Amino acid sequence: MKANECMRVLAKHRGDAVVVCALGMAANEWWAVTKSEDSFYMHGAMGFAASFALGLALSIPDTPVWVLNSDGSLCMNTGCLLTEAGQQPRNLKHFVVDNQCYQTVETMPMVNQDGADYAVMARGAGIQQATTIDNLAELDRRMPEIVAAPGPYFIRLRIEAEPDYQRAPPATYEGPEMKYRFGRAMEKKLGIKVFGPRGF
Amino acid sequence: MDVNDKIHAQLVKAGVRLAASLPDDWVNGLINKVEQDNTIRHVRVGREAETICICAGAFFGGVRSVAIFGNTGLLTCTGEMATLCLRHAIPVFCIVSGRGSIDDHKVYQEVQGRRTIPLLQAYDYPYKIIDKEEEIEDIPNAYEWHRLQKRPFVLFLTKKLLGTNA
């Protein structure tokens, strides 16, 4: 399956989930499909979208949180699986878009390309529910069960590398504007206070 | 009430409800206090940069948080502090052992003692060194101030304050 098609299926099943996207392809494709402002599009800290999502999930335990991670980001911080397993967040689903290359830097090969099974690694770290899905029909069929199941749940999405891929452009806002748009979206969606009365 | 009880009490007063930590022998006493407090969700991590990003995520859930780790770890996570927190103007409150000070004679802390402050200054990360027990009461003020600063803030705890032999 291709990244864009995969994101369309995920978006169809999203429901009320708040989404955190790893920087690069995962963030760009999710933005291209959803244009959603109750999603945080990481522009840095490669490897740590999962950590950001964990902190968010633990803070809003009644709201589903998804992290759309990428294989390159996971490889940069595989320890996030241990931390996630240690907390067992019931509202967190951890998707990894796995195309075995660094898509946004000229599809250079992933470390140990095709030699690692991230779902097995997640299970080994202590995330009992961990699976690999490699086609759209199965993804569409299994998403209701994945959405309904208590987390943590790790889903490796095996997608095609797209060497001739026209890069999806990133979200049209960034930096502090990303902070305030996402924070205000959280306040509106969840009825919480992210910012104080004077805006900080 | 020992010094870690006092620091913990001021964190509670500041509204902290989540802590992410990685051990260093100077701050282990505080980590244990946090672990024993059922009102604070404690997240143990395997790498200090995780604490920064967990706290950044908690910010958007409306939860006040603290990252606790050693000075060596601070050096390892300045990149994430810059590219996530400076990039998006996200405040993160860090409590860090002030290792490498003149009374810390561990060879593996020597570089940290000399280069940490200049590094923080280079990034323009604000910091405060707490050396006396009466300064612990400044923590709630420091917490409010760091939110206004909209970037990582480092509160260093000294060996003199902690009274550690490590």
Short mmCIF file of C-alpha atoms in Angstrom, two decimals:
data_model
loop_
_atom_site.label_atom_id
_atom_site.label_comp_id
_atom_site.label_asym_id
_atom_site.label_seq_id
_atom_site.Cartn_x
_atom_site.Cartn_y
_atom_site.Cartn_z
CA MET A 1 0.00 0.00 0.00
CA LYS A 2 1.03 3.57 -0.57
CA ALA A 3 1.38 6.13 2.20
CA ASN A 4 -1.39 8.39 1.01
CA GLU A 5 -3.86 5.50 0.65
CA CYS A 6 -2.89 4.24 4.09
CA MET A 7 -3.51 7.66 5.67
CA ARG A 8 -6.94 7.84 4.03
CA VAL A 9 -7.94 4.57 5.67
CA LEU A 10 -6.61 5.70 9.05
CA ALA A 11 -8.47 8.99 8.75
CA LYS A 12 -11.70 7.13 8.00
CA HIS A 13 -11.42 5.29 11.33
CA ARG A 14 -9.99 8.13 13.41
CA GLY A 15 -13.06 9.08 15.41
CA ASP A 16 -12.15 11.47 18.23
CA ALA A 17 -8.46 10.57 18.36
CA VAL A 18 -5.89 13.31 18.83
CA VAL A 19 -2.95 12.62 16.53
CA VAL A 20 0.77 13.26 16.91
CA CYS A 21 2.83 12.92 13.73
CA ALA A 22 6.53 12.23 13.49
CA LEU A 23 8.32 14.77 11.37
CA GLY A 24 8.68 14.20 7.63
CA MET A 25 6.59 11.94 5.48
CA ALA A 26 4.13 10.79 8.15
CA ALA A 27 3.29 14.36 9.14
CA ASN A 28 3.09 15.60 5.57
CA GLU A 29 0.82 12.78 4.41
CA TRP A 30 -1.51 13.13 7.41
CA TRP A 31 -1.78 16.86 6.79
CA ALA A 32 -2.43 16.24 3.08
CA VAL A 33 -5.32 13.92 3.90
CA THR A 34 -6.90 15.57 6.95
CA LYS A 35 -5.82 19.22 7.23
CA SER A 36 -6.67 18.69 10.90
CA GLU A 37 -5.58 21.18 13.56
CA ASP A 38 -6.18 18.78 16.44
CA SER A 39 -3.03 17.03 15.24
CA PHE A 40 0.51 18.00 16.20
CA TYR A 41 3.01 17.89 13.35
CA MET A 42 6.51 17.51 14.79
CA HIS A 43 9.11 19.68 13.10
CA GLY A 44 12.01 18.47 15.17
CA ALA A 45 13.16 16.05 17.84
CA MET A 46 13.31 13.20 15.34
CA GLY A 47 12.60 9.96 17.18
CA PHE A 48 10.55 11.52 19.93
CA ALA A 49 7.03 11.89 18.55
CA ALA A 50 6.22 8.71 20.49
CA SER A 51 7.48 10.30 23.70
CA PHE A 52 5.48 13.47 23.05
CA ALA A 53 2.39 11.35 22.36
CA LEU A 54 2.93 9.36 25.55
CA GLY A 55 3.08 12.52 27.65
CA LEU A 56 -0.07 13.77 25.96
CA ALA A 57 -1.87 10.43 26.36
CA LEU A 58 -1.08 10.23 30.07
CA SER A 59 -2.40 13.77 30.51
CA ILE A 60 -5.74 13.17 28.78
CA PRO A 61 -6.47 9.54 29.73
CA ASP A 62 -10.08 9.62 28.54
CA THR A 63 -9.20 10.71 25.01
CA PRO A 64 -7.75 8.38 22.37
CA VAL A 65 -4.30 9.45 21.23
CA TRP A 66 -2.58 8.14 18.12
CA VAL A 67 1.05 8.58 17.21
CA LEU A 68 1.85 8.28 13.52
CA ASN A 69 5.48 7.37 13.83
CA SER A 70 7.87 6.46 11.04
CA ASP A 71 10.48 3.75 10.72
CA GLY A 72 13.34 6.25 10.67
CA SER A 73 12.05 7.95 13.80
CA LEU A 74 11.50 4.65 15.59
CA CYS A 75 15.04 3.57 14.77
CA MET A 76 16.32 6.78 16.31
CA ASN A 77 14.59 6.10 19.65
CA THR A 78 13.66 2.43 20.01
CA GLY A 79 13.74 2.94 23.77
CA CYS A 80 10.35 4.67 23.46
CA LEU A 81 8.84 1.19 23.24
CA LEU A 82 10.13 0.33 26.70
CA THR A 83 8.88 3.58 28.19
CA GLU A 84 5.48 3.09 26.57
CA ALA A 85 5.27 -0.49 27.81
CA GLY A 86 6.22 0.64 31.30
CA GLN A 87 3.23 2.99 31.40
CA GLN A 88 0.67 0.78 29.58
CA PRO A 89 -1.43 3.76 28.42
CA ARG A 90 -4.89 2.44 27.61
CA ASN A 91 -5.66 5.36 25.28
CA LEU A 92 -2.54 5.20 23.09
CA LYS A 93 -2.20 3.58 19.66
CA HIS A 94 1.26 3.60 18.12
CA PHE A 95 1.33 3.36 14.31
CA VAL A 96 4.64 3.10 12.48
CA VAL A 97 4.70 3.91 8.78
CA ASP A 98 7.39 1.55 7.57
CA ASN A 99 8.75 2.00 4.05
CA GLN A 100 12.29 0.89 4.88
CA CYS A 101 13.81 4.13 3.67
CA TYR A 102 14.28 7.74 4.64
CA GLN A 103 11.57 9.01 2.30
CA THR A 104 12.13 12.73 2.73
CA VAL A 105 15.88 12.55 2.18
CA GLU A 106 15.94 10.98 -1.28
CA THR A 107 14.73 7.52 -0.16
CA MET A 108 18.09 6.53 1.24
CA PRO A 109 17.95 3.00 2.74
CA MET A 110 16.88 2.42 6.36
CA VAL A 111 19.40 1.04 8.82
CA ASN A 112 19.33 -2.77 8.57
CA GLN A 113 16.94 -2.39 5.65
CA ASP A 114 14.35 -5.21 5.56
CA GLY A 115 16.17 -6.98 8.38
CA ALA A 116 14.10 -5.93 11.36
CA ASP A 117 10.54 -6.65 12.48
CA TYR A 118 9.38 -3.66 14.53
CA ALA A 119 6.25 -5.44 15.74
CA VAL A 120 8.39 -8.19 17.25
CA MET A 121 10.57 -5.51 18.85
CA ALA A 122 7.50 -3.84 20.34
CA ARG A 123 6.25 -7.13 21.73
CA GLY A 124 9.69 -7.84 23.14
CA ALA A 125 9.67 -4.46 24.86
CA GLY A 126 6.43 -5.34 26.61
CA ILE A 127 3.67 -4.07 24.31
CA GLN A 128 1.58 -7.22 24.11
CA GLN A 129 -0.60 -6.08 21.22
CA ALA A 130 1.69 -5.61 18.24
CA THR A 131 0.94 -6.42 14.64
CA THR A 132 2.01 -5.82 11.04
CA ILE A 133 -0.43 -4.84 8.30
CA ASP A 134 0.73 -4.64 4.70
CA ASN A 135 -2.40 -4.06 2.61
CA LEU A 136 -5.29 -1.63 2.55
CA ALA A 137 -8.07 -4.22 2.71
CA GLU A 138 -6.69 -5.74 5.90
CA LEU A 139 -6.08 -2.30 7.40
CA ASP A 140 -9.66 -1.24 6.71
CA ARG A 141 -11.01 -4.51 8.07
CA ARG A 142 -8.93 -4.50 11.25
CA MET A 143 -9.13 -0.82 12.20
CA PRO A 144 -12.44 -1.12 14.12
CA GLU A 145 -10.86 -3.77 16.36
CA ILE A 146 -7.69 -1.71 16.78
CA VAL A 147 -9.68 1.41 17.64
CA ALA A 148 -11.87 -0.44 20.13
CA ALA A 149 -9.08 -2.32 21.91
CA PRO A 150 -7.47 -0.77 24.98
CA GLY A 151 -3.91 0.36 24.41
CA PRO A 152 -1.09 0.23 24.15
CA TYR A 153 -1.35 -1.17 20.66
CA PHE A 154 1.53 -1.11 18.18
CA ILE A 155 0.71 -1.30 14.48
CA ARG A 156 3.44 -1.56 11.88
CA LEU A 157 2.09 -0.32 8.55
CA ARG A 158 4.25 -1.79 5.81
CA ILE A 159 4.01 0.61 2.89
CA GLU A 160 5.79 0.90 -0.43
CA ALA A 161 8.82 3.07 -0.86
CA GLU A 162 8.01 5.64 -3.50
CA PRO A 163 11.27 6.66 -5.13
CA ASP A 164 9.58 8.87 -7.70
CA TYR A 165 7.34 10.25 -5.04
CA GLN A 166 6.34 13.89 -5.30
CA ARG A 167 6.79 14.89 -1.70
CA ALA A 168 3.59 15.92 0.01
CA PRO A 169 4.14 19.45 1.25
CA PRO A 170 4.15 19.99 5.01
CA ALA A 171 1.42 21.77 6.95
CA THR A 172 1.05 25.41 6.01
CA TYR A 173 1.94 26.66 9.49
CA GLU A 174 4.81 25.88 11.84
CA GLY A 175 6.78 26.81 14.94
CA PRO A 176 4.90 28.81 17.59
CA GLU A 177 1.79 28.94 15.40
CA MET A 178 1.71 25.13 15.52
CA LYS A 179 1.80 25.36 19.32
CA TYR A 180 -1.07 27.80 19.59
CA ARG A 181 -3.29 26.22 16.94
CA PHE A 182 -2.87 22.75 18.46
CA GLY A 183 -3.18 24.01 22.03
CA ARG A 184 -6.32 25.98 21.26
CA ALA A 185 -7.73 22.96 19.41
CA MET A 186 -7.12 20.86 22.54
CA GLU A 187 -8.86 23.43 24.71
CA LYS A 188 -11.86 23.52 22.40
CA LYS A 189 -12.07 19.78 21.85
CA LEU A 190 -11.50 18.63 25.43
CA GLY A 191 -12.62 21.58 27.55
CA ILE A 192 -9.20 21.79 29.20
CA LYS A 193 -6.90 24.74 29.85
CA VAL A 194 -3.57 24.53 28.05
CA PHE A 195 -2.79 28.23 28.29
CA GLY A 196 -3.24 30.53 31.26
CA PRO A 197 -5.47 33.60 31.37
CA ARG A 198 -2.74 35.76 29.85
CA GLY A 199 -2.05 33.37 27.01
CA PHE A 200 1.11 31.59 28.15
CA MET B 1 11.27 17.18 56.43
CA ASP B 2 14.45 16.66 54.41
CA VAL B 3 15.55 18.67 51.41
CA ASN B 4 13.88 16.34 48.89
CA ASP B 5 10.61 16.56 50.83
CA LYS B 6 10.84 20.33 50.58
CA ILE B 7 11.53 20.30 46.83
CA HIS B 8 8.71 17.83 46.29
CA ALA B 9 6.33 19.99 48.35
CA GLN B 10 7.13 23.03 46.22
CA LEU B 11 6.58 21.07 43.00
CA VAL B 12 3.16 20.08 44.31
CA LYS B 13 2.52 23.73 45.20
CA ALA B 14 3.44 24.65 41.62
CA GLY B 15 0.76 22.25 40.38
CA VAL B 16 3.00 19.51 38.99
CA ARG B 17 1.07 16.31 38.21
CA LEU B 18 3.48 14.44 35.95
CA ALA B 19 7.20 13.72 36.32
CA ALA B 20 9.51 12.02 33.87
CA SER B 21 12.88 10.92 35.16
CA LEU B 22 16.14 9.12 34.60
CA PRO B 23 18.29 8.42 37.65
CA ASP B 24 21.39 10.27 38.76
CA ASP B 25 22.58 9.58 42.28
CA TRP B 26 22.18 13.23 43.32
CA VAL B 27 18.50 13.39 42.27
CA ASN B 28 17.44 9.84 43.12
CA GLY B 29 16.07 11.04 46.47
CA LEU B 30 13.73 13.44 44.68
CA ILE B 31 12.77 10.78 42.13
CA ASN B 32 11.79 8.48 45.00
CA LYS B 33 9.63 11.22 46.55
CA VAL B 34 7.83 11.71 43.24
CA GLU B 35 7.36 7.96 42.85
CA GLN B 36 5.71 7.78 46.27
CA ASP B 37 3.24 10.59 45.48
CA ASN B 38 0.01 9.18 44.05
CA THR B 39 -1.02 12.61 42.75
CA ILE B 40 1.96 12.69 40.36
CA ARG B 41 2.15 10.34 37.39
CA HIS B 42 5.77 9.19 37.31
CA VAL B 43 7.28 8.05 34.01
CA ARG B 44 10.60 6.26 34.09
CA VAL B 45 12.52 6.60 30.81
CA GLY B 46 15.63 5.12 29.24
CA ARG B 47 17.03 8.32 27.74
CA GLU B 48 16.83 11.89 29.03
CA ALA B 49 15.48 13.37 25.81
CA GLU B 50 12.34 11.32 26.37
CA THR B 51 11.65 13.33 29.51
CA ILE B 52 11.76 16.58 27.54
CA CYS B 53 9.32 15.34 24.91
CA ILE B 54 6.99 13.63 27.40
CA CYS B 55 6.73 16.91 29.31
CA ALA B 56 6.16 18.80 26.06
CA GLY B 57 3.28 16.44 25.25
CA ALA B 58 1.85 16.84 28.75
CA PHE B 59 1.83 20.61 28.26
CA PHE B 60 -0.77 20.21 25.52
CA GLY B 61 -2.87 18.02 27.79
CA GLY B 62 -3.02 20.89 30.27
CA VAL B 63 -0.87 19.04 32.79
CA ARG B 64 2.06 20.64 34.60
CA SER B 65 5.13 18.47 34.55
CA VAL B 66 8.78 18.22 35.50
CA ALA B 67 11.77 16.43 33.96
CA ILE B 68 14.33 15.14 36.47
CA PHE B 69 17.76 13.82 35.51
CA GLY B 70 21.51 14.33 35.80
CA ASN B 71 23.76 16.93 34.26
CA THR B 72 25.26 14.43 31.81
CA GLY B 73 21.78 13.78 30.49
CA LEU B 74 21.20 17.47 30.00
CA LEU B 75 24.09 17.53 27.54
CA THR B 76 22.57 14.63 25.61
CA CYS B 77 19.17 16.22 25.06
CA THR B 78 19.96 19.78 24.06
CA GLY B 79 19.11 18.92 20.45
CA GLU B 80 15.56 17.86 21.29
CA MET B 81 15.21 20.84 23.61
CA ALA B 82 16.13 23.07 20.67
CA THR B 83 14.32 21.45 17.77
CA LEU B 84 11.10 20.71 19.64
CA CYS B 85 10.88 23.24 22.47
CA LEU B 86 12.60 26.27 20.96
CA ARG B 87 11.09 25.53 17.56
CA HIS B 88 7.55 25.47 18.90
CA ALA B 89 8.07 27.70 22.00
CA ILE B 90 7.11 24.95 24.45
CA PRO B 91 8.09 25.40 28.11
CA VAL B 92 9.63 22.41 29.91
CA PHE B 93 10.71 22.58 33.56
CA CYS B 94 13.84 20.54 34.26
CA ILE B 95 15.44 19.70 37.60
CA VAL B 96 19.03 18.67 37.09
CA SER B 97 21.91 17.70 39.36
CA GLY B 98 24.64 20.33 39.21
CA ARG B 99 27.37 17.81 38.65
CA GLY B 100 30.99 18.77 38.01
CA SER B 101 31.04 21.52 40.62
CA ILE B 102 34.18 22.26 42.64
CA ASP B 103 33.03 19.85 45.34
CA ASP B 104 32.28 17.04 42.85
CA HIS B 105 35.48 15.14 42.17
CA LYS B 106 34.20 12.44 39.84
CA VAL B 107 36.33 12.41 36.71
CA TYR B 108 33.33 11.57 34.52
CA GLN B 109 31.59 14.80 35.59
CA GLU B 110 34.47 17.19 34.91
CA VAL B 111 33.46 18.37 31.43
CA GLN B 112 29.85 18.87 32.48
CA GLY B 113 30.98 21.17 35.27
CA ARG B 114 32.88 23.40 32.90
CA ARG B 115 30.70 23.45 29.82
CA THR B 116 27.06 23.11 30.85
CA ILE B 117 26.37 26.74 31.73
CA PRO B 118 28.06 28.13 28.59
CA LEU B 119 26.04 25.63 26.56
CA LEU B 120 22.75 26.76 28.14
CA GLN B 121 23.72 30.37 27.53
CA ALA B 122 24.47 29.60 23.89
CA TYR B 123 20.95 28.25 23.42
CA ASP B 124 19.46 31.00 25.64
CA TYR B 125 17.90 28.46 27.99
CA PRO B 126 17.21 30.18 31.33
CA TYR B 127 18.44 28.47 34.49
CA LYS B 128 18.73 28.89 38.24
CA ILE B 129 21.14 27.27 40.67
CA ILE B 130 19.65 26.39 44.06
CA ASP B 131 22.36 26.17 46.68
CA LYS B 132 20.47 26.98 49.89
CA GLU B 133 17.34 25.45 51.42
CA GLU B 134 15.56 28.79 51.71
CA GLU B 135 15.73 29.12 47.90
CA ILE B 136 13.58 26.02 47.46
CA GLU B 137 10.55 28.19 48.09
CA ASP B 138 11.32 29.95 44.79
CA ILE B 139 10.24 26.87 42.81
CA PRO B 140 6.59 27.89 42.25
CA ASN B 141 7.75 31.31 41.07
CA ALA B 142 10.32 29.68 38.81
CA TYR B 143 7.61 27.44 37.40
CA GLU B 144 5.37 30.38 36.46
CA TRP B 145 8.34 32.25 35.04
CA HIS B 146 9.43 29.35 32.83
CA ARG B 147 5.94 29.20 31.28
CA LEU B 148 6.29 32.86 30.41
CA GLN B 149 9.75 32.18 28.94
CA LYS B 150 8.22 29.54 26.62
CA ARG B 151 11.34 27.39 26.47
CA PRO B 152 13.21 24.81 28.53
CA PHE B 153 14.25 25.99 31.98
CA VAL B 154 16.85 24.25 34.14
CA LEU B 155 16.85 24.28 37.94
CA PHE B 156 20.19 22.98 39.17
CA LEU B 157 20.46 21.34 42.59
CA THR B 158 23.92 21.58 44.14
CA LYS B 159 25.81 19.03 46.21
CA LYS B 160 25.81 21.47 49.11
CA LEU B 161 22.02 21.73 48.99
CA LEU B 162 21.44 18.01 48.69
CA GLY B 163 24.06 17.09 51.28
CA THR B 164 25.02 14.04 49.28
CA ASN B 165 28.26 12.11 49.62
CA ALA B 166 27.97 10.65 46.11
#
